Amino acid sequence: MDQERPVLVVGAGPTGPTAAMELARLGVRVRIVDRAPAPSTTSKALAIQARTLELLRPRGVGDEMVRRGQRASGTAIYGRGRKLATVELDRVPGRYNHILLLPQAETEELLAEQARAHGVEIERGVELLSFEHDAHGVRAVLKDGDGGHETVHAAYLIGADGAHSGVRHALDLPFKGRAMAQRYLLADLYLDGDVPEDQLSIFLARDGFVAVFPMAGHRFRFIATDPGPGGDDDVPELAALQDIWDHVAPLPARLRDPNWLSRFRINSRHVPALRAGRVFLGGDAAHVHSPAGGQGMNTGIQDMINLSWKLALVHRGLAAPALLDTYQTDRVPVIAKLVRATETATKVWNSTNPLVHRMVTTMAPIALSRDFVQDKATAILGETTASYRKSPIAAGAGRLGPLRAGDRVPDVDVVAEGGVRRLYDLLDLTKLTVLTTGPNVEILLP
């Protein structure tokens, strides 16, 4: 019965299209709907981390992301009128030893194209009005752009419908956390000056900070502490952003031609559970947090990679339903740790407390001069450290050298008959793979 009904995905970017792409690739019927009548055109989330690229490359998306995106090999930290230190992103483990900067609209486009290649078209202008679920399936009511109603009988429902998720509200799941007090200014604009376009730049001052992220062609994402009295919905003036830059940044530059200006506050929250029967949550519907480190969109994509193979096996009758419980036992600890870490980083790095500012600007050069700090920080930023060692699937299993069951498998070069191959290129992503080595196989760490 399950195989006759589709999985209904609510929300089209970028978490939802990842689920649609993965499930369809694994032989599951999918419908994906989004109430917006057209795709987003704003840049929103920019950063694509190493682990996300590792996962998306063998799924036909990663290489095009790299071709389109802007690579940043470091994060320079300025304070007291000079450069204090650089986070050396070329230390990120694996092949993608950088942060890739690509507007979210393009990421969504690439994921949607890959879903389309597997036969799934996003149904836009279609809103989820309500749903009921029980042990046998989901009954959902949809409304299209003309006001027509449709009842859909689905095997499962995935809520990827953003921070104000209607699916989460209907499940009455708590969204525990807090709204942080500080307000921020955001803009996408052009910046004329000697600001490097191959790195992220963060400028710290006693009364706030400025960060700029390159988007190619002298265009940058600009984020700054908001010093003004304007309301949350007031659009900031370019002149105000220029004043902040001149006050905080030691590098002379002229800001011009913004195509997106806004104010925002940071919410730091996550749900305690990602599953309620046959309904699942992922992405911003399940967790929102500070943009520090550029982790949010990546975490949503990785949510769906984790869920989809499990859901496909159960849906096709190839695994017991209990496997679906491991989605939340795998991902909730990762999410909770991320929310705590980004909230702490925001409080410390963006602090306007003079003592905290002095501590950060004094200690950052000392800490980042140590290799082990650089190695740990960059691995966390690249999201290569997330582990499922405590998952019921991995608990009590074995190890191979430093790797334990539940760890990320590095995309190593494998030398065997036929020459050198990347390990990930040898995997058949339509099924589980058993990898064995023999006496004539050599593994080279990248």
JSON list of C-alpha atoms in Angstrom, two decimals, residues 167-358:
[
{"chain": "A", "resi": 167, "resn": "VAL", "atom": "CA", "xyz": [3.58, 21.53, 9.67]},
{"chain": "A", "resi": 168, "resn": "ARG", "atom": "CA", "xyz": [5.41, 22.14, 12.94]},
{"chain": "A", "resi": 169, "resn": "HIS", "atom": "CA", "xyz": [2.58, 24.27, 14.29]},
{"chain": "A", "resi": 170, "resn": "ALA", "atom": "CA", "xyz": [0.00, 21.64, 13.34]},
{"chain": "A", "resi": 171, "resn": "LEU", "atom": "CA", "xyz": [2.00, 19.03, 15.23]},
{"chain": "A", "resi": 172, "resn": "ASP", "atom": "CA", "xyz": [2.11, 21.42, 18.23]},
{"chain": "A", "resi": 173, "resn": "LEU", "atom": "CA", "xyz": [5.82, 20.78, 18.65]},
{"chain": "A", "resi": 174, "resn": "PRO", "atom": "CA", "xyz": [7.69, 23.23, 20.91]},
{"chain": "A", "resi": 175, "resn": "PHE", "atom": "CA", "xyz": [10.33, 25.37, 19.20]},
{"chain": "A", "resi": 176, "resn": "LYS", "atom": "CA", "xyz": [12.58, 25.80, 22.21]},
{"chain": "A", "resi": 177, "resn": "GLY", "atom": "CA", "xyz": [15.13, 28.57, 22.42]},
{"chain": "A", "resi": 178, "resn": "ARG", "atom": "CA", "xyz": [15.27, 32.34, 22.42]},
{"chain": "A", "resi": 179, "resn": "ALA", "atom": "CA", "xyz": [15.29, 35.46, 20.33]},
{"chain": "A", "resi": 180, "resn": "MET", "atom": "CA", "xyz": [18.65, 37.20, 20.75]},
{"chain": "A", "resi": 181, "resn": "ALA", "atom": "CA", "xyz": [18.51, 40.83, 21.75]},
{"chain": "A", "resi": 182, "resn": "GLN", "atom": "CA", "xyz": [20.88, 42.37, 19.22]},
{"chain": "A", "resi": 183, "resn": "ARG", "atom": "CA", "xyz": [19.59, 43.50, 15.84]},
{"chain": "A", "resi": 184, "resn": "TYR", "atom": "CA", "xyz": [21.58, 43.40, 12.60]},
{"chain": "A", "resi": 185, "resn": "LEU", "atom": "CA", "xyz": [21.75, 45.12, 9.21]},
{"chain": "A", "resi": 186, "resn": "LEU", "atom": "CA", "xyz": [22.07, 43.11, 6.03]},
{"chain": "A", "resi": 187, "resn": "ALA", "atom": "CA", "xyz": [22.75, 44.08, 2.44]},
{"chain": "A", "resi": 188, "resn": "ASP", "atom": "CA", "xyz": [23.94, 42.67, -0.85]},
{"chain": "A", "resi": 189, "resn": "LEU", "atom": "CA", "xyz": [25.97, 45.43, -2.50]},
{"chain": "A", "resi": 190, "resn": "TYR", "atom": "CA", "xyz": [29.07, 46.37, -4.41]},
{"chain": "A", "resi": 191, "resn": "LEU", "atom": "CA", "xyz": [32.18, 47.33, -2.50]},
{"chain": "A", "resi": 192, "resn": "ASP", "atom": "CA", "xyz": [34.97, 49.31, -4.16]},
{"chain": "A", "resi": 193, "resn": "GLY", "atom": "CA", "xyz": [38.24, 49.05, -2.27]},
{"chain": "A", "resi": 194, "resn": "ASP", "atom": "CA", "xyz": [41.06, 46.75, -1.29]},
{"chain": "A", "resi": 195, "resn": "VAL", "atom": "CA", "xyz": [38.87, 44.14, 0.32]},
{"chain": "A", "resi": 196, "resn": "PRO", "atom": "CA", "xyz": [39.99, 40.62, -0.69]},
{"chain": "A", "resi": 197, "resn": "GLU", "atom": "CA", "xyz": [37.51, 38.59, -2.74]},
{"chain": "A", "resi": 198, "resn": "ASP", "atom": "CA", "xyz": [39.04, 35.22, -1.86]},
{"chain": "A", "resi": 199, "resn": "GLN", "atom": "CA", "xyz": [38.27, 35.38, 1.85]},
{"chain": "A", "resi": 200, "resn": "LEU", "atom": "CA", "xyz": [35.60, 36.29, 4.37]},
{"chain": "A", "resi": 201, "resn": "SER", "atom": "CA", "xyz": [36.41, 39.45, 6.33]},
{"chain": "A", "resi": 202, "resn": "ILE", "atom": "CA", "xyz": [35.20, 40.17, 9.87]},
{"chain": "A", "resi": 203, "resn": "PHE", "atom": "CA", "xyz": [35.87, 43.55, 11.49]},
{"chain": "A", "resi": 204, "resn": "LEU", "atom": "CA", "xyz": [35.46, 43.83, 15.27]},
{"chain": "A", "resi": 205, "resn": "ALA", "atom": "CA", "xyz": [34.90, 47.07, 17.17]},
{"chain": "A", "resi": 206, "resn": "ARG", "atom": "CA", "xyz": [33.93, 47.89, 20.74]},
{"chain": "A", "resi": 207, "resn": "ASP", "atom": "CA", "xyz": [30.46, 48.92, 19.68]},
{"chain": "A", "resi": 208, "resn": "GLY", "atom": "CA", "xyz": [29.75, 46.25, 17.09]},
{"chain": "A", "resi": 209, "resn": "PHE", "atom": "CA", "xyz": [31.08, 44.42, 14.07]},
{"chain": "A", "resi": 210, "resn": "VAL", "atom": "CA", "xyz": [30.97, 44.27, 10.27]},
{"chain": "A", "resi": 211, "resn": "ALA", "atom": "CA", "xyz": [31.35, 41.13, 8.17]},
{"chain": "A", "resi": 212, "resn": "VAL", "atom": "CA", "xyz": [31.58, 40.95, 4.39]},
{"chain": "A", "resi": 213, "resn": "PHE", "atom": "CA", "xyz": [31.41, 37.80, 2.26]},
{"chain": "A", "resi": 214, "resn": "PRO", "atom": "CA", "xyz": [32.50, 37.89, -1.41]},
{"chain": "A", "resi": 215, "resn": "MET", "atom": "CA", "xyz": [29.98, 37.05, -4.14]},
{"chain": "A", "resi": 216, "resn": "ALA", "atom": "CA", "xyz": [32.31, 37.74, -7.14]},
{"chain": "A", "resi": 217, "resn": "GLY", "atom": "CA", "xyz": [32.70, 40.87, -9.25]},
{"chain": "A", "resi": 218, "resn": "HIS", "atom": "CA", "xyz": [33.16, 43.23, -6.27]},
{"chain": "A", "resi": 219, "resn": "ARG", "atom": "CA", "xyz": [29.75, 42.20, -4.92]},
{"chain": "A", "resi": 220, "resn": "PHE", "atom": "CA", "xyz": [29.55, 41.32, -1.23]},
{"chain": "A", "resi": 221, "resn": "ARG", "atom": "CA", "xyz": [27.11, 40.25, 1.45]},
{"chain": "A", "resi": 222, "resn": "PHE", "atom": "CA", "xyz": [27.33, 42.88, 4.20]},
{"chain": "A", "resi": 223, "resn": "ILE", "atom": "CA", "xyz": [26.24, 42.17, 7.80]},
{"chain": "A", "resi": 224, "resn": "ALA", "atom": "CA", "xyz": [26.71, 44.58, 10.69]},
{"chain": "A", "resi": 225, "resn": "THR", "atom": "CA", "xyz": [25.54, 45.29, 14.20]},
{"chain": "A", "resi": 226, "resn": "ASP", "atom": "CA", "xyz": [22.63, 47.71, 13.97]},
{"chain": "A", "resi": 227, "resn": "PRO", "atom": "CA", "xyz": [23.35, 50.83, 16.06]},
{"chain": "A", "resi": 228, "resn": "GLY", "atom": "CA", "xyz": [20.21, 52.70, 15.00]},
{"chain": "A", "resi": 229, "resn": "PRO", "atom": "CA", "xyz": [16.78, 53.27, 16.51]},
{"chain": "A", "resi": 230, "resn": "GLY", "atom": "CA", "xyz": [14.82, 52.22, 13.41]},
{"chain": "A", "resi": 231, "resn": "GLY", "atom": "CA", "xyz": [12.05, 49.65, 13.58]},
{"chain": "A", "resi": 232, "resn": "ASP", "atom": "CA", "xyz": [12.59, 46.00, 12.66]},
{"chain": "A", "resi": 233, "resn": "ASP", "atom": "CA", "xyz": [10.83, 46.48, 9.33]},
{"chain": "A", "resi": 234, "resn": "ASP", "atom": "CA", "xyz": [12.55, 49.73, 8.38]},
{"chain": "A", "resi": 235, "resn": "VAL", "atom": "CA", "xyz": [14.89, 49.42, 5.41]},
{"chain": "A", "resi": 236, "resn": "PRO", "atom": "CA", "xyz": [18.35, 50.77, 6.32]},
{"chain": "A", "resi": 237, "resn": "GLU", "atom": "CA", "xyz": [19.90, 53.54, 4.27]},
{"chain": "A", "resi": 238, "resn": "LEU", "atom": "CA", "xyz": [23.07, 52.93, 2.27]},
{"chain": "A", "resi": 239, "resn": "ALA", "atom": "CA", "xyz": [24.60, 56.03, 3.88]},
{"chain": "A", "resi": 240, "resn": "ALA", "atom": "CA", "xyz": [24.15, 54.45, 7.32]},
{"chain": "A", "resi": 241, "resn": "LEU", "atom": "CA", "xyz": [25.96, 51.32, 6.19]},
{"chain": "A", "resi": 242, "resn": "GLN", "atom": "CA", "xyz": [28.79, 53.44, 4.79]},
{"chain": "A", "resi": 243, "resn": "ASP", "atom": "CA", "xyz": [29.11, 55.26, 8.13]},
{"chain": "A", "resi": 244, "resn": "ILE", "atom": "CA", "xyz": [29.32, 51.92, 9.95]},
{"chain": "A", "resi": 245, "resn": "TRP", "atom": "CA", "xyz": [31.98, 50.67, 7.54]},
{"chain": "A", "resi": 246, "resn": "ASP", "atom": "CA", "xyz": [34.07, 53.83, 7.92]},
{"chain": "A", "resi": 247, "resn": "HIS", "atom": "CA", "xyz": [33.82, 53.56, 11.70]},
{"chain": "A", "resi": 248, "resn": "VAL", "atom": "CA", "xyz": [34.63, 49.85, 12.06]},
{"chain": "A", "resi": 249, "resn": "ALA", "atom": "CA", "xyz": [36.74, 48.70, 9.10]},
{"chain": "A", "resi": 250, "resn": "PRO", "atom": "CA", "xyz": [40.39, 49.76, 8.69]},
{"chain": "A", "resi": 251, "resn": "LEU", "atom": "CA", "xyz": [40.23, 49.14, 4.92]},
{"chain": "A", "resi": 252, "resn": "PRO", "atom": "CA", "xyz": [38.94, 52.17, 2.96]},
{"chain": "A", "resi": 253, "resn": "ALA", "atom": "CA", "xyz": [36.07, 51.24, 0.66]},
{"chain": "A", "resi": 254, "resn": "ARG", "atom": "CA", "xyz": [32.98, 52.71, -0.99]},
{"chain": "A", "resi": 255, "resn": "LEU", "atom": "CA", "xyz": [29.67, 50.87, -0.69]},
{"chain": "A", "resi": 256, "resn": "ARG", "atom": "CA", "xyz": [27.32, 51.22, -3.67]},
{"chain": "A", "resi": 257, "resn": "ASP", "atom": "CA", "xyz": [24.39, 49.82, -5.65]},
{"chain": "A", "resi": 258, "resn": "PRO", "atom": "CA", "xyz": [22.67, 47.61, -3.07]},
{"chain": "A", "resi": 259, "resn": "ASN", "atom": "CA", "xyz": [20.04, 45.20, -4.38]},
{"chain": "A", "resi": 260, "resn": "TRP", "atom": "CA", "xyz": [18.89, 43.95, -0.97]},
{"chain": "A", "resi": 261, "resn": "LEU", "atom": "CA", "xyz": [18.73, 45.92, 2.30]},
{"chain": "A", "resi": 262, "resn": "SER", "atom": "CA", "xyz": [17.07, 44.73, 5.50]},
{"chain": "A", "resi": 263, "resn": "ARG", "atom": "CA", "xyz": [17.18, 44.44, 9.27]},
{"chain": "A", "resi": 264, "resn": "PHE", "atom": "CA", "xyz": [16.94, 41.16, 11.14]},
{"chain": "A", "resi": 265, "resn": "ARG", "atom": "CA", "xyz": [17.11, 39.56, 14.55]},
{"chain": "A", "resi": 266, "resn": "ILE", "atom": "CA", "xyz": [18.52, 36.13, 15.32]},
{"chain": "A", "resi": 267, "resn": "ASN", "atom": "CA", "xyz": [16.34, 33.37, 16.68]},
{"chain": "A", "resi": 268, "resn": "SER", "atom": "CA", "xyz": [18.15, 30.40, 18.21]},
{"chain": "A", "resi": 269, "resn": "ARG", "atom": "CA", "xyz": [15.71, 27.48, 18.46]},
{"chain": "A", "resi": 270, "resn": "HIS", "atom": "CA", "xyz": [15.15, 23.83, 17.60]},
{"chain": "A", "resi": 271, "resn": "VAL", "atom": "CA", "xyz": [12.49, 21.18, 18.06]},
{"chain": "A", "resi": 272, "resn": "PRO", "atom": "CA", "xyz": [13.11, 18.33, 20.51]},
{"chain": "A", "resi": 273, "resn": "ALA", "atom": "CA", "xyz": [11.87, 15.73, 18.02]},
{"chain": "A", "resi": 274, "resn": "LEU", "atom": "CA", "xyz": [12.01, 15.48, 14.23]},
{"chain": "A", "resi": 275, "resn": "ARG", "atom": "CA", "xyz": [9.33, 12.84, 13.85]},
{"chain": "A", "resi": 276, "resn": "ALA", "atom": "CA", "xyz": [5.67, 12.45, 14.79]},
{"chain": "A", "resi": 277, "resn": "GLY", "atom": "CA", "xyz": [4.46, 9.16, 13.37]},
{"chain": "A", "resi": 278, "resn": "ARG", "atom": "CA", "xyz": [4.56, 9.49, 9.59]},
{"chain": "A", "resi": 279, "resn": "VAL", "atom": "CA", "xyz": [5.38, 13.21, 9.65]},
{"chain": "A", "resi": 280, "resn": "PHE", "atom": "CA", "xyz": [8.97, 14.52, 9.65]},
{"chain": "A", "resi": 281, "resn": "LEU", "atom": "CA", "xyz": [10.58, 17.93, 9.98]},
{"chain": "A", "resi": 282, "resn": "GLY", "atom": "CA", "xyz": [13.84, 19.23, 8.54]},
{"chain": "A", "resi": 283, "resn": "GLY", "atom": "CA", "xyz": [15.72, 22.44, 7.77]},
{"chain": "A", "resi": 284, "resn": "ASP", "atom": "CA", "xyz": [14.44, 25.73, 9.19]},
{"chain": "A", "resi": 285, "resn": "ALA", "atom": "CA", "xyz": [11.16, 24.05, 10.13]},
{"chain": "A", "resi": 286, "resn": "ALA", "atom": "CA", "xyz": [13.19, 22.14, 12.73]},
{"chain": "A", "resi": 287, "resn": "HIS", "atom": "CA", "xyz": [16.05, 24.48, 13.63]},
{"chain": "A", "resi": 288, "resn": "VAL", "atom": "CA", "xyz": [16.96, 28.15, 13.27]},
{"chain": "A", "resi": 289, "resn": "HIS", "atom": "CA", "xyz": [20.07, 29.80, 14.61]},
{"chain": "A", "resi": 290, "resn": "SER", "atom": "CA", "xyz": [22.72, 32.44, 14.13]},
{"chain": "A", "resi": 291, "resn": "PRO", "atom": "CA", "xyz": [24.29, 32.65, 10.66]},
{"chain": "A", "resi": 292, "resn": "ALA", "atom": "CA", "xyz": [27.71, 32.46, 12.37]},
{"chain": "A", "resi": 293, "resn": "GLY", "atom": "CA", "xyz": [29.77, 29.94, 10.43]},
{"chain": "A", "resi": 294, "resn": "GLY", "atom": "CA", "xyz": [27.22, 29.61, 7.61]},
{"chain": "A", "resi": 295, "resn": "GLN", "atom": "CA", "xyz": [25.81, 26.30, 8.84]},
{"chain": "A", "resi": 296, "resn": "GLY", "atom": "CA", "xyz": [22.03, 26.58, 8.52]},
{"chain": "A", "resi": 297, "resn": "MET", "atom": "CA", "xyz": [21.24, 25.68, 4.91]},
{"chain": "A", "resi": 298, "resn": "ASN", "atom": "CA", "xyz": [23.88, 22.96, 4.98]},
{"chain": "A", "resi": 299, "resn": "THR", "atom": "CA", "xyz": [22.33, 21.37, 8.03]},
{"chain": "A", "resi": 300, "resn": "GLY", "atom": "CA", "xyz": [18.91, 21.23, 6.36]},
{"chain": "A", "resi": 301, "resn": "ILE", "atom": "CA", "xyz": [20.36, 19.57, 3.25]},
{"chain": "A", "resi": 302, "resn": "GLN", "atom": "CA", "xyz": [22.16, 17.04, 5.42]},
{"chain": "A", "resi": 303, "resn": "ASP", "atom": "CA", "xyz": [18.94, 16.39, 7.37]},
{"chain": "A", "resi": 304, "resn": "MET", "atom": "CA", "xyz": [17.32, 15.21, 4.17]},
{"chain": "A", "resi": 305, "resn": "ILE", "atom": "CA", "xyz": [20.27, 13.10, 3.02]},
{"chain": "A", "resi": 306, "resn": "ASN", "atom": "CA", "xyz": [20.04, 11.27, 6.36]},
{"chain": "A", "resi": 307, "resn": "LEU", "atom": "CA", "xyz": [16.27, 10.84, 6.26]},
{"chain": "A", "resi": 308, "resn": "SER", "atom": "CA", "xyz": [15.75, 9.96, 2.61]},
{"chain": "A", "resi": 309, "resn": "TRP", "atom": "CA", "xyz": [17.62, 6.67, 2.33]},
{"chain": "A", "resi": 310, "resn": "LYS", "atom": "CA", "xyz": [15.93, 5.41, 5.48]},
{"chain": "A", "resi": 311, "resn": "LEU", "atom": "CA", "xyz": [12.51, 6.51, 4.33]},
{"chain": "A", "resi": 312, "resn": "ALA", "atom": "CA", "xyz": [13.06, 4.93, 0.91]},
{"chain": "A", "resi": 313, "resn": "LEU", "atom": "CA", "xyz": [14.01, 1.55, 2.41]},
{"chain": "A", "resi": 314, "resn": "VAL", "atom": "CA", "xyz": [11.00, 1.52, 4.73]},
{"chain": "A", "resi": 315, "resn": "HIS", "atom": "CA", "xyz": [8.63, 2.83, 2.06]},
{"chain": "A", "resi": 316, "resn": "ARG", "atom": "CA", "xyz": [9.69, 0.06, -0.33]},
{"chain": "A", "resi": 317, "resn": "GLY", "atom": "CA", "xyz": [9.35, -2.62, 2.34]},
{"chain": "A", "resi": 318, "resn": "LEU", "atom": "CA", "xyz": [13.10, -3.27, 2.54]},
{"chain": "A", "resi": 319, "resn": "ALA", "atom": "CA", "xyz": [13.60, -2.20, 6.18]},
{"chain": "A", "resi": 320, "resn": "ALA", "atom": "CA", "xyz": [11.64, -2.19, 9.41]},
{"chain": "A", "resi": 321, "resn": "PRO", "atom": "CA", "xyz": [9.75, 1.03, 10.31]},
{"chain": "A", "resi": 322, "resn": "ALA", "atom": "CA", "xyz": [11.94, 1.35, 13.42]},
{"chain": "A", "resi": 323, "resn": "LEU", "atom": "CA", "xyz": [14.75, 2.52, 11.12]},
{"chain": "A", "resi": 324, "resn": "LEU", "atom": "CA", "xyz": [12.93, 5.85, 10.80]},
{"chain": "A", "resi": 325, "resn": "ASP", "atom": "CA", "xyz": [13.48, 6.57, 14.49]},
{"chain": "A", "resi": 326, "resn": "THR", "atom": "CA", "xyz": [17.19, 6.87, 13.80]},
{"chain": "A", "resi": 327, "resn": "TYR", "atom": "CA", "xyz": [16.59, 10.04, 11.78]},
{"chain": "A", "resi": 328, "resn": "GLN", "atom": "CA", "xyz": [16.00, 11.98, 14.96]},
{"chain": "A", "resi": 329, "resn": "THR", "atom": "CA", "xyz": [18.47, 10.05, 17.13]},
{"chain": "A", "resi": 330, "resn": "ASP", "atom": "CA", "xyz": [21.10, 10.86, 14.49]},
{"chain": "A", "resi": 331, "resn": "ARG", "atom": "CA", "xyz": [20.22, 14.45, 13.76]},
{"chain": "A", "resi": 332, "resn": "VAL", "atom": "CA", "xyz": [18.84, 15.98, 16.98]},
{"chain": "A", "resi": 333, "resn": "PRO", "atom": "CA", "xyz": [22.24, 15.84, 18.79]},
{"chain": "A", "resi": 334, "resn": "VAL", "atom": "CA", "xyz": [23.94, 17.40, 15.75]},
{"chain": "A", "resi": 335, "resn": "ILE", "atom": "CA", "xyz": [21.30, 20.14, 15.60]},
{"chain": "A", "resi": 336, "resn": "ALA", "atom": "CA", "xyz": [21.34, 20.86, 19.34]},
{"chain": "A", "resi": 337, "resn": "LYS", "atom": "CA", "xyz": [25.13, 21.16, 19.34]},
{"chain": "A", "resi": 338, "resn": "LEU", "atom": "CA", "xyz": [25.03, 23.48, 16.33]},
{"chain": "A", "resi": 339, "resn": "VAL", "atom": "CA", "xyz": [22.42, 25.77, 17.88]},
{"chain": "A", "resi": 340, "resn": "ARG", "atom": "CA", "xyz": [24.42, 26.05, 21.12]},
{"chain": "A", "resi": 341, "resn": "ALA", "atom": "CA", "xyz": [27.70, 26.67, 19.31]},
{"chain": "A", "resi": 342, "resn": "THR", "atom": "CA", "xyz": [26.40, 29.35, 16.94]},
{"chain": "A", "resi": 343, "resn": "GLU", "atom": "CA", "xyz": [24.61, 31.15, 19.78]},
{"chain": "A", "resi": 344, "resn": "THR", "atom": "CA", "xyz": [27.78, 31.18, 21.88]},
{"chain": "A", "resi": 345, "resn": "ALA", "atom": "CA", "xyz": [29.92, 32.32, 18.96]},
{"chain": "A", "resi": 346, "resn": "THR", "atom": "CA", "xyz": [27.49, 35.16, 18.23]},
{"chain": "A", "resi": 347, "resn": "LYS", "atom": "CA", "xyz": [27.49, 36.34, 21.83]},
{"chain": "A", "resi": 348, "resn": "VAL", "atom": "CA", "xyz": [31.29, 36.30, 22.02]},
{"chain": "A", "resi": 349, "resn": "TRP", "atom": "CA", "xyz": [32.34, 37.62, 18.62]},
{"chain": "A", "resi": 350, "resn": "ASN", "atom": "CA", "xyz": [29.59, 40.23, 18.35]},
{"chain": "A", "resi": 351, "resn": "SER", "atom": "CA", "xyz": [29.75, 41.41, 21.93]},
{"chain": "A", "resi": 352, "resn": "THR", "atom": "CA", "xyz": [29.68, 45.15, 22.65]},
{"chain": "A", "resi": 353, "resn": "ASN", "atom": "CA", "xyz": [30.95, 44.54, 26.19]},
{"chain": "A", "resi": 354, "resn": "PRO", "atom": "CA", "xyz": [34.38, 46.24, 26.36]},
{"chain": "A", "resi": 355, "resn": "LEU", "atom": "CA", "xyz": [35.90, 43.45, 28.47]},
{"chain": "A", "resi": 356, "resn": "VAL", "atom": "CA", "xyz": [34.68, 40.72, 26.13]},
{"chain": "A", "resi": 357, "resn": "HIS", "atom": "CA", "xyz": [35.87, 42.70, 23.11]},
{"chain": "A", "resi": 358, "resn": "ARG", "atom": "CA", "xyz": [39.33, 43.08, 24.65]}
]
